[in-house]
PDB file of C-alpha atoms and ligand atoms in Angstrom:
ATOM      1  CA  MET I 125     -25.879  37.540  30.679  1.00 84.00           C
ATOM      2  CA  ARG I 126     -26.485  34.961  27.663  1.00 95.00           C
ATOM      3  CA  THR I 127     -25.209  31.296  28.897  1.00 96.00           C
ATOM      4  CA  PRO I 128     -23.333  29.893  25.667  1.00 97.00           C
ATOM      5  CA  ILE I 129     -23.990  26.871  24.228  1.00 97.00           C
ATOM      6  CA  ILE I 130     -22.109  24.271  23.088  1.00 98.00           C
ATOM      7  CA  ALA I 131     -24.063  21.543  20.955  1.00 98.00           C
ATOM      8  CA  GLY I 132     -22.368  18.705  19.110  1.00 98.00           C
ATOM      9  CA  ASN I 133     -24.285  17.752  15.760  1.00 98.00           C
ATOM     10  CA  TRP I 134     -23.157  14.058  15.651  1.00 98.00           C
ATOM     11  CA  LYS I 135     -25.542  13.639  11.816  1.00 98.00           C
ATOM     12  CA  LEU I 136     -25.328  10.385  10.404  1.00 98.00           C
ATOM     13  CA  ASN I 137     -22.183   9.068  12.855  1.00 98.00           C
ATOM     14  CA  LYS I 138     -22.072   6.448  15.892  1.00 98.00           C
ATOM     15  CA  THR I 139     -23.642   3.148  16.424  1.00 98.00           C
ATOM     16  CA  VAL I 140     -25.115   2.423  20.069  1.00 98.00           C
ATOM     17  CA  ASP I 141     -22.064   1.638  21.638  1.00 98.00           C
ATOM     18  CA  GLU I 142     -19.956   4.588  20.247  1.00 98.00           C
ATOM     19  CA  ALA I 143     -22.146   6.647  21.156  1.00 98.00           C
ATOM     20  CA  LEU I 144     -22.487   5.715  24.541  1.00 98.00           C
ATOM     21  CA  ALA I 145     -18.765   5.457  24.839  1.00 98.00           C
ATOM     22  CA  LEU I 146     -18.025   9.249  23.725  1.00 98.00           C
ATOM     23  CA  ALA I 147     -21.471  10.520  25.782  1.00 97.00           C
ATOM     24  CA  ARG I 148     -19.765   8.881  28.817  1.00 96.00           C
ATOM     25  CA  ASP I 149     -16.155  10.732  28.317  1.00 95.00           C
ATOM     26  CA  LEU I 150     -17.961  14.013  27.614  1.00 96.00           C
ATOM     27  CA  LYS I 151     -20.006  13.205  30.535  1.00 94.00           C
ATOM     28  CA  GLY I 152     -17.312  12.395  32.759  1.00 90.00           C
ATOM     29  CA  LYS I 153     -14.867  15.639  31.259  1.00 90.00           C
ATOM     30  CA  LEU I 154     -17.425  18.060  31.017  1.00 90.00           C
ATOM     31  CA  SER I 155     -19.447  17.911  34.277  1.00 78.00           C
ATOM     32  CA  ALA I 156     -17.300  20.435  35.879  1.00 73.00           C
ATOM     33  CA  LEU I 157     -18.585  23.184  33.367  1.00 75.00           C
ATOM     34  CA  ASP I 158     -21.164  24.341  35.181  1.00 75.00           C
ATOM     35  CA  ASP I 159     -21.717  27.828  33.279  1.00 89.00           C
ATOM     36  CA  ILE I 160     -22.120  26.438  29.949  1.00 94.00           C
ATOM     37  CA  GLU I 161     -24.942  24.325  28.527  1.00 96.00           C
ATOM     38  CA  ILE I 162     -24.109  21.247  26.554  1.00 97.00           C
ATOM     39  CA  ILE I 163     -26.274  19.383  24.060  1.00 97.00           C
ATOM     40  CA  LEU I 164     -25.871  16.604  21.873  1.00 98.00           C
ATOM     41  CA  ALA I 165     -28.089  15.953  18.985  1.00 98.00           C
ATOM     42  CA  PRO I 166     -27.066  12.012  18.455  1.00 98.00           C
ATOM     43  CA  PRO I 167     -28.823   9.781  15.397  1.00 98.00           C
ATOM     44  CA  PHE I 168     -31.954   8.890  16.752  1.00 98.00           C
ATOM     45  CA  THR I 169     -30.994   4.745  17.439  1.00 98.00           C
ATOM     46  CA  ALA I 170     -28.675   6.230  20.301  1.00 98.00           C
ATOM     47  CA  LEU I 171     -31.153   8.839  21.807  1.00 98.00           C
ATOM     48  CA  ALA I 172     -32.946   6.441  24.277  1.00 98.00           C
ATOM     49  CA  PRO I 173     -29.542   4.600  25.757  1.00 98.00           C
ATOM     50  CA  LEU I 174     -27.835   7.959  25.736  1.00 98.00           C
ATOM     51  CA  ALA I 175     -30.406   9.489  27.999  1.00 97.00           C
ATOM     52  CA  THR I 176     -30.012   6.728  30.439  1.00 97.00           C
ATOM     53  CA  ALA I 177     -26.427   7.042  30.631  1.00 97.00           C
ATOM     54  CA  LEU I 178     -26.619  10.951  31.033  1.00 95.00           C
ATOM     55  CA  ASN I 179     -30.043  11.049  33.257  1.00 91.00           C
ATOM     56  CA  ASP I 180     -27.532  11.962  35.998  1.00 91.00           C
ATOM     57  CA  SER I 181     -25.842  14.837  34.163  1.00 93.00           C
ATOM     58  CA  ALA I 182     -27.115  18.300  32.800  1.00 92.00           C
ATOM     59  CA  ILE I 183     -25.898  17.694  29.057  1.00 96.00           C
ATOM     60  CA  VAL I 184     -28.976  18.266  27.295  1.00 97.00           C
ATOM     61  CA  LEU I 185     -30.244  15.298  24.204  1.00 98.00           C
ATOM     62  CA  ALA I 186     -31.689  16.905  21.274  1.00 98.00           C
ATOM     63  CA  GLY I 187     -32.985  15.189  18.214  1.00 98.00           C
ATOM     64  CA  GLN I 188     -31.383  16.400  14.564  1.00 98.00           C
ATOM     65  CA  ASN I 189     -35.218  17.051  13.013  1.00 98.00           C
ATOM     66  CA  CYS I 190     -38.541  16.060  13.505  1.00 98.00           C
ATOM     67  CA  TYR I 191     -41.895  16.051  11.320  1.00 98.00           C
ATOM     68  CA  PRO I 192     -44.677  18.055  12.492  1.00 97.00           C
ATOM     69  CA  THR I 193     -47.602  15.984  12.655  1.00 94.00           C
ATOM     70  CA  GLU I 194     -47.903  12.500  13.894  1.00 94.00           C
ATOM     71  CA  GLY I 195     -49.382   9.359  11.752  1.00 95.00           C
ATOM     72  CA  ALA I 196     -48.750   7.716   8.613  1.00 97.00           C
ATOM     73  CA  PHE I 197     -45.918   9.281   7.531  1.00 97.00           C
ATOM     74  CA  THR I 198     -43.271   6.551   6.983  1.00 97.00           C
ATOM     75  CA  GLY I 199     -39.984   7.137   8.343  1.00 96.00           C
ATOM     76  CA  GLU I 200     -40.527  10.209   9.751  1.00 97.00           C
ATOM     77  CA  ILE I 201     -40.198  11.244  13.661  1.00 98.00           C
ATOM     78  CA  SER I 202     -42.424  13.567  15.575  1.00 98.00           C
ATOM     79  CA  PRO I 203     -41.821  15.951  18.455  1.00 98.00           C
ATOM     80  CA  ALA I 204     -43.633  13.876  21.145  1.00 98.00           C
ATOM     81  CA  LEU I 205     -42.002  10.816  20.792  1.00 98.00           C
ATOM     82  CA  LEU I 206     -38.651  12.739  20.905  1.00 98.00           C
ATOM     83  CA  ARG I 207     -39.653  13.991  24.309  1.00 98.00           C
ATOM     84  CA  ASP I 208     -40.758  10.473  25.191  1.00 98.00           C
ATOM     85  CA  VAL I 209     -37.294   9.037  24.389  1.00 97.00           C
ATOM     86  CA  GLY I 210     -35.950  11.910  26.419  1.00 97.00           C
ATOM     87  CA  CYS I 211     -34.892  15.059  23.998  1.00 98.00           C
ATOM     88  CA  ARG I 212     -35.559  18.203  25.475  1.00 98.00           C
ATOM     89  CA  ALA I 213     -34.773  19.999  22.164  1.00 98.00           C
ATOM     90  CA  VAL I 214     -34.429  19.845  18.461  1.00 98.00           C
ATOM     91  CA  ILE I 215     -32.655  21.282  15.364  1.00 98.00           C
ATOM     92  CA  ILE I 216     -34.561  22.169  12.802  1.00 98.00           C
ATOM     93  CA  GLY I 217     -33.881  23.713   9.838  1.00 98.00           C
ATOM     94  CA  HIS I 218     -30.297  22.706   9.246  1.00 97.00           C
ATOM     95  CA  SER I 219     -28.648  23.231   5.937  1.00 96.00           C
ATOM     96  CA  GLU I 220     -28.488  19.698   5.308  1.00 96.00           C
ATOM     97  CA  ARG I 221     -32.617  19.483   5.888  1.00 97.00           C
ATOM     98  CA  ARG I 222     -33.308  22.410   3.283  1.00 97.00           C
ATOM     99  CA  HIS I 223     -30.423  21.771   0.482  1.00 94.00           C
ATOM    100  CA  LEU I 224     -30.525  17.831   0.605  1.00 96.00           C
ATOM    101  CA  PHE I 225     -33.976  17.323   1.485  1.00 96.00           C
ATOM    102  CA  ALA I 226     -35.435  20.725  -0.056  1.00 97.00           C
ATOM    103  CA  GLU I 227     -37.410  21.451   2.546  1.00 97.00           C
ATOM    104  CA  SER I 228     -38.678  24.874   2.650  1.00 98.00           C
ATOM    105  CA  ASP I 229     -39.121  27.982   4.944  1.00 98.00           C
ATOM    106  CA  ASP I 230     -42.697  26.976   5.213  1.00 98.00           C
ATOM    107  CA  PHE I 231     -42.290  23.145   6.211  1.00 98.00           C
ATOM    108  CA  ILE I 232     -39.644  24.688   8.692  1.00 98.00           C
ATOM    109  CA  ASN I 233     -41.916  26.881  10.216  1.00 98.00           C
ATOM    110  CA  GLN I 234     -44.695  23.789  10.696  1.00 98.00           C
ATOM    111  CA  LYS I 235     -42.072  21.655  12.266  1.00 98.00           C
ATOM    112  CA  ILE I 236     -40.701  24.780  14.750  1.00 98.00           C
ATOM    113  CA  LYS I 237     -44.417  25.530  15.982  1.00 98.00           C
ATOM    114  CA  ALA I 238     -45.101  21.254  16.461  1.00 98.00           C
ATOM    115  CA  ALA I 239     -41.972  20.886  18.455  1.00 98.00           C
ATOM    116  CA  LEU I 240     -42.461  23.890  20.635  1.00 98.00           C
ATOM    117  CA  SER I 241     -45.940  22.922  21.400  1.00 96.00           C
ATOM    118  CA  ALA I 242     -44.389  19.477  22.503  1.00 97.00           C
ATOM    119  CA  GLY I 243     -42.229  21.562  24.991  1.00 97.00           C
ATOM    120  CA  LEU I 244     -39.185  20.630  23.066  1.00 98.00           C
ATOM    121  CA  LYS I 245     -36.362  23.768  22.510  1.00 98.00           C
ATOM    122  CA  VAL I 246     -35.764  24.803  19.012  1.00 98.00           C
ATOM    123  CA  ILE I 247     -31.818  25.507  17.531  1.00 98.00           C
ATOM    124  CA  PHE I 248     -33.185  27.170  14.729  1.00 98.00           C
ATOM    125  CA  CYS I 249     -30.423  27.165  11.466  1.00 98.00           C
ATOM    126  CA  ILE I 250     -30.149  29.327   9.416  1.00 98.00           C
ATOM    127  CA  GLY I 251     -27.309  30.942   6.725  1.00 98.00           C
ATOM    128  CA  GLU I 252     -26.595  31.618   3.441  1.00 97.00           C
ATOM    129  CA  THR I 253     -24.864  29.509   0.258  1.00 95.00           C
ATOM    130  CA  LEU I 254     -21.457  30.466  -1.307  1.00 94.00           C
ATOM    131  CA  THR I 255     -23.380  31.839  -4.233  1.00 94.00           C
ATOM    132  CA  GLU I 256     -25.403  34.251  -1.567  1.00 95.00           C
ATOM    133  CA  ARG I 257     -22.611  35.535  -0.341  1.00 95.00           C
ATOM    134  CA  ASN I 258     -20.696  35.762  -3.398  1.00 93.00           C
ATOM    135  CA  GLU I 259     -23.728  37.935  -4.893  1.00 95.00           C
ATOM    136  CA  ASN I 260     -24.157  40.058  -1.672  1.00 96.00           C
ATOM    137  CA  ARG I 261     -27.505  38.366  -0.722  1.00 97.00           C
ATOM    138  CA  THR I 262     -25.975  37.279   2.710  1.00 97.00           C
ATOM    139  CA  PHE I 263     -28.346  39.647   4.825  1.00 98.00           C
ATOM    140  CA  GLU I 264     -31.417  39.135   2.536  1.00 98.00           C
ATOM    141  CA  VAL I 265     -31.481  35.582   2.818  1.00 98.00           C
ATOM    142  CA  LEU I 266     -30.685  35.469   6.750  1.00 98.00           C
ATOM    143  CA  GLU I 267     -33.700  38.141   6.776  1.00 98.00           C
ATOM    144  CA  SER I 268     -36.391  35.841   4.740  1.00 98.00           C
ATOM    145  CA  GLN I 269     -35.415  32.349   6.479  1.00 98.00           C
ATOM    146  CA  THR I 270     -35.666  33.920   9.578  1.00 98.00           C
ATOM    147  CA  ARG I 271     -39.538  35.878   9.262  1.00 98.00           C
ATOM    148  CA  ASN I 272     -40.318  32.710   7.184  1.00 98.00           C
ATOM    149  CA  GLY I 273     -39.560  29.957   9.782  1.00 98.00           C
ATOM    150  CA  LEU I 274     -40.511  32.055  12.434  1.00 98.00           C
ATOM    151  CA  ALA I 275     -43.674  33.346  11.146  1.00 98.00           C
ATOM    152  CA  GLY I 276     -46.563  33.512  13.652  1.00 97.00           C
ATOM    153  CA  LEU I 277     -44.114  33.047  16.688  1.00 96.00           C
ATOM    154  CA  ASP I 278     -44.995  35.037  19.900  1.00 93.00           C
ATOM    155  CA  ARG I 279     -42.728  36.447  22.551  1.00 94.00           C
ATOM    156  CA  ALA I 280     -43.038  33.092  24.621  1.00 95.00           C
ATOM    157  CA  ALA I 281     -42.261  31.178  22.196  1.00 96.00           C
ATOM    158  CA  MET I 282     -39.113  32.956  20.949  1.00 95.00           C
ATOM    159  CA  CYS I 283     -37.805  32.576  24.639  1.00 94.00           C
ATOM    160  CA  ARG I 284     -37.506  28.831  23.810  1.00 96.00           C
ATOM    161  CA  LEU I 285     -35.472  29.340  21.157  1.00 98.00           C
ATOM    162  CA  THR I 286     -31.972  29.450  19.920  1.00 98.00           C
ATOM    163  CA  VAL I 287     -30.954  30.548  16.482  1.00 98.00           C
ATOM    164  CA  ALA I 288     -27.580  28.904  14.816  1.00 98.00           C
ATOM    165  CA  TYR I 289     -26.145  30.716  11.911  1.00 98.00           C
ATOM    166  CA  GLU I 290     -24.366  28.311   9.552  1.00 97.00           C
ATOM    167  CA  PRO I 291     -23.022  29.610   6.543  1.00 96.00           C
ATOM    168  CA  VAL I 292     -23.486  26.707   4.268  1.00 94.00           C
ATOM    169  CA  TRP I 293     -20.491  27.449   2.896  1.00 93.00           C
ATOM    170  CA  ALA I 294     -18.261  26.770   6.184  1.00 92.00           C
ATOM    171  CA  ILE I 295     -19.810  23.539   6.826  1.00 89.00           C
ATOM    172  CA  GLY I 296     -17.838  20.017   7.156  1.00 86.00           C
ATOM    173  CA  THR I 297     -15.382  22.516   4.314  1.00 87.00           C
ATOM    174  CA  GLY I 298     -12.701  23.055   6.946  1.00 83.00           C
ATOM    175  CA  GLN I 299     -13.608  27.176   6.031  1.00 86.00           C
ATOM    176  CA  THR I 300     -14.886  29.006   8.766  1.00 87.00           C
ATOM    177  CA  ALA I 301     -16.375  32.469   8.722  1.00 90.00           C
ATOM    178  CA  SER I 302     -13.539  34.978   9.859  1.00 95.00           C
ATOM    179  CA  ASN I 303     -14.394  36.251  13.062  1.00 97.00           C
ATOM    180  CA  GLU I 304     -15.429  39.485  11.352  1.00 97.00           C
ATOM    181  CA  GLN I 305     -17.965  37.948   9.448  1.00 97.00           C
ATOM    182  CA  ALA I 306     -19.613  35.224  11.815  1.00 97.00           C
ATOM    183  CA  GLN I 307     -19.987  38.658  13.819  1.00 98.00           C
ATOM    184  CA  GLU I 308     -21.036  40.812  11.460  1.00 98.00           C
ATOM    185  CA  ALA I 309     -24.059  38.303  10.495  1.00 98.00           C
ATOM    186  CA  HIS I 310     -24.924  37.819  14.033  1.00 98.00           C
ATOM    187  CA  ARG I 311     -25.235  41.236  15.111  1.00 98.00           C
ATOM    188  CA  TYR I 312     -27.828  41.329  12.062  1.00 98.00           C
ATOM    189  CA  ILE I 313     -29.618  38.466  13.303  1.00 98.00           C
ATOM    190  CA  ARG I 314     -29.974  40.197  16.649  1.00 98.00           C
ATOM    191  CA  ASN I 315     -31.129  43.550  15.151  1.00 98.00           C
ATOM    192  CA  LEU I 316     -33.540  41.543  13.035  1.00 98.00           C
ATOM    193  CA  LEU I 317     -34.965  39.627  16.089  1.00 98.00           C
ATOM    194  CA  ALA I 318     -35.572  43.143  17.694  1.00 97.00           C
ATOM    195  CA  LYS I 319     -37.270  44.183  14.876  1.00 97.00           C
ATOM    196  CA  MET I 320     -39.444  41.388  14.535  1.00 96.00           C
ATOM    197  CA  VAL I 321     -39.686  40.670  18.560  1.00 96.00           C
ATOM    198  CA  ASP I 322     -38.677  43.565  20.726  1.00 96.00           C
ATOM    199  CA  SER I 323     -35.342  44.369  21.804  1.00 96.00           C
ATOM    200  CA  SER I 324     -35.202  42.333  25.200  1.00 96.00           C
ATOM    201  CA  THR I 325     -35.807  39.376  23.620  1.00 96.00           C
ATOM    202  CA  ALA I 326     -33.625  39.671  21.149  1.00 97.00           C
ATOM    203  CA  GLU I 327     -30.981  40.581  23.130  1.00 97.00           C
ATOM    204  CA  ASN I 328     -31.780  37.112  25.434  1.00 97.00           C
ATOM    205  CA  THR I 329     -31.886  34.842  22.651  1.00 98.00           C
ATOM    206  CA  ARG I 330     -28.446  32.816  21.938  1.00 98.00           C
ATOM    207  CA  ILE I 331     -27.469  33.168  18.535  1.00 98.00           C
ATOM    208  CA  LEU I 332     -25.034  30.269  18.019  1.00 98.00           C
ATOM    209  CA  TYR I 333     -22.072  29.870  15.361  1.00 97.00           C
ATOM    210  CA  GLY I 334     -21.935  26.666  13.053  1.00 97.00           C
ATOM    211  CA  GLY I 335     -19.582  25.683  10.432  1.00 96.00           C
ATOM    212  CA  SER I 336     -15.919  24.451  10.569  1.00 95.00           C
ATOM    213  CA  VAL I 337     -15.513  25.375  14.587  1.00 97.00           C
ATOM    214  CA  LYS I 338     -12.741  23.469  15.332  1.00 97.00           C
ATOM    215  CA  PRO I 339     -10.427  23.912  18.901  1.00 97.00           C
ATOM    216  CA  ASP I 340      -8.008  26.259  17.095  1.00 96.00           C
ATOM    217  CA  ASN I 341     -10.890  28.893  15.710  1.00 96.00           C
ATOM    218  CA  VAL I 342     -13.025  28.470  18.660  1.00 97.00           C
ATOM    219  CA  ASP I 343     -11.455  31.056  20.811  1.00 97.00           C
ATOM    220  CA  GLY I 344     -11.478  33.880  18.437  1.00 97.00           C
ATOM    221  CA  LEU I 345     -15.357  33.184  17.712  1.00 97.00           C
ATOM    222  CA  MET I 346     -16.576  33.099  20.987  1.00 97.00           C
ATOM    223  CA  ALA I 347     -14.724  36.352  22.234  1.00 97.00           C
ATOM    224  CA  GLN I 348     -17.477  38.193  19.609  1.00 97.00           C
ATOM    225  CA  SER I 349     -20.226  39.966  21.101  1.00 97.00           C
ATOM    226  CA  ASP I 350     -22.983  38.657  19.387  1.00 98.00           C
ATOM    227  CA  ILE I 351     -21.815  34.766  19.261  1.00 98.00           C
ATOM    228  CA  ASP I 352     -23.384  32.826  22.284  1.00 98.00           C
ATOM    229  CA  GLY I 353     -22.384  29.102  21.623  1.00 98.00           C
ATOM    230  CA  ALA I 354     -21.045  26.835  18.760  1.00 98.00           C
ATOM    231  CA  LEU I 355     -23.040  24.342  16.753  1.00 98.00           C
ATOM    232  CA  VAL I 356     -20.484  21.378  16.169  1.00 98.00           C
ATOM    233  CA  GLY I 357     -20.563  19.030  13.540  1.00 97.00           C
ATOM    234  CA  GLY I 358     -17.462  17.155  12.346  1.00 97.00           C
ATOM    235  CA  ALA I 359     -15.164  17.848  15.427  1.00 98.00           C
ATOM    236  CA  SER I 360     -18.008  16.624  18.337  1.00 98.00           C
ATOM    237  CA  LEU I 361     -17.142  13.390  16.748  1.00 98.00           C
ATOM    238  CA  LYS I 362     -14.456  13.502  18.990  1.00 97.00           C
ATOM    239  CA  ALA I 363     -14.069  13.674  22.443  1.00 97.00           C
ATOM    240  CA  GLY I 364     -11.000  15.642  22.648  1.00 97.00           C
ATOM    241  CA  ASP I 365     -11.911  18.094  20.270  1.00 98.00           C
ATOM    242  CA  PHE I 366     -15.079  18.215  21.251  1.00 98.00           C
ATOM    243  CA  ILE I 367     -13.954  19.378  24.939  1.00 96.00           C
ATOM    244  CA  ARG I 368     -11.485  21.645  23.706  1.00 96.00           C
ATOM    245  CA  ILE I 369     -14.227  23.801  22.228  1.00 97.00           C
ATOM    246  CA  ALA I 370     -16.485  23.471  25.522  1.00 96.00           C
ATOM    247  CA  ARG I 371     -13.783  24.783  26.878  1.00 94.00           C
ATOM    248  CA  PHE I 372     -13.173  27.440  24.900  1.00 95.00           C
ATOM    249  CA  LYS I 373     -11.048  30.127  26.381  1.00 91.00           C
ATOM    250  CA  ARG I 374     -12.921  33.513  28.239  1.00 78.00           C
ATOM    251  CA  ASN I 375     -12.131  36.972  27.484  1.00 68.00           C
TER     252      ASN I 375
HETATM  253  P1  PGA R 265     -19.137  21.280  10.685  1.00 90.05           P
HETATM  254  O1  PGA R 265     -21.100  20.984  10.823  1.00 90.05           O
HETATM  255  O2  PGA R 265     -18.867  21.709  12.212  1.00 90.05           O
HETATM  256  O3  PGA R 265     -19.000  19.696  10.557  1.00 90.05           O
HETATM  257  O4  PGA R 265     -18.851  22.316   9.986  1.00 90.05           O
HETATM  258  C1  PGA R 265     -21.189  22.127  11.466  1.00 90.05           C
HETATM  259  C2  PGA R 265     -23.448  21.397  10.952  1.00 90.05           C
HETATM  260  O5  PGA R 265     -23.878  21.572  10.421  1.00 90.05           O
HETATM  261  O6  PGA R 265     -23.552  21.800  12.061  1.00 90.05           O
END
């Protein structure tokens, strides 16, 4: 039985005060949910204050990105510094990083290795563009992003990794993948992990769906057998919407 994860990616939104207000609201209303994991990824500036505000709750703090090494890399953040400020996880390979900041599979692979060796859990994002889907290349893209992004990781490393399937055409567009499209992609990813690692690791790996998850579509998505949670962008910025998503209806 895989424990569901509902993760909020706040992207480049929320001042410290706004972030604290949202986090306190969520903490008060989500603390009764002990059978799911809640992860929040605020902007870097809000991490330290949120770590303090959430230190008596089970909500996990995550970075939205990291750089693979430390030193003279102006403007970057390392896994060790994320840990230092209270993060237990980090999002790596988000499509906005891949497409707006031209991050390659190889660079993403370096970041994953650095984050895992610093003791962070990783939410590894993959997903096809609309053109790739229309050209019937979805599975090919998912396979190459997964094989290249996870190259060289052993079974123990895979146990600390969560995959997020985020079709690029569904992110921030209001256009969600249908339940069937999402389930088909998740099943494909799980089968691929079984081939790459082994079937028990694949069965235990949480695969989240991301891309315009909202209160009115979460129940259908979460009813799919290979969808183990959601990575939520826009709807995670409003307490009411995120709480409703975290309280998705169980079968
Ligand atoms: P969205 O973003 O929910 O606003 O589509 C999802 C994501 O980017 O993780």
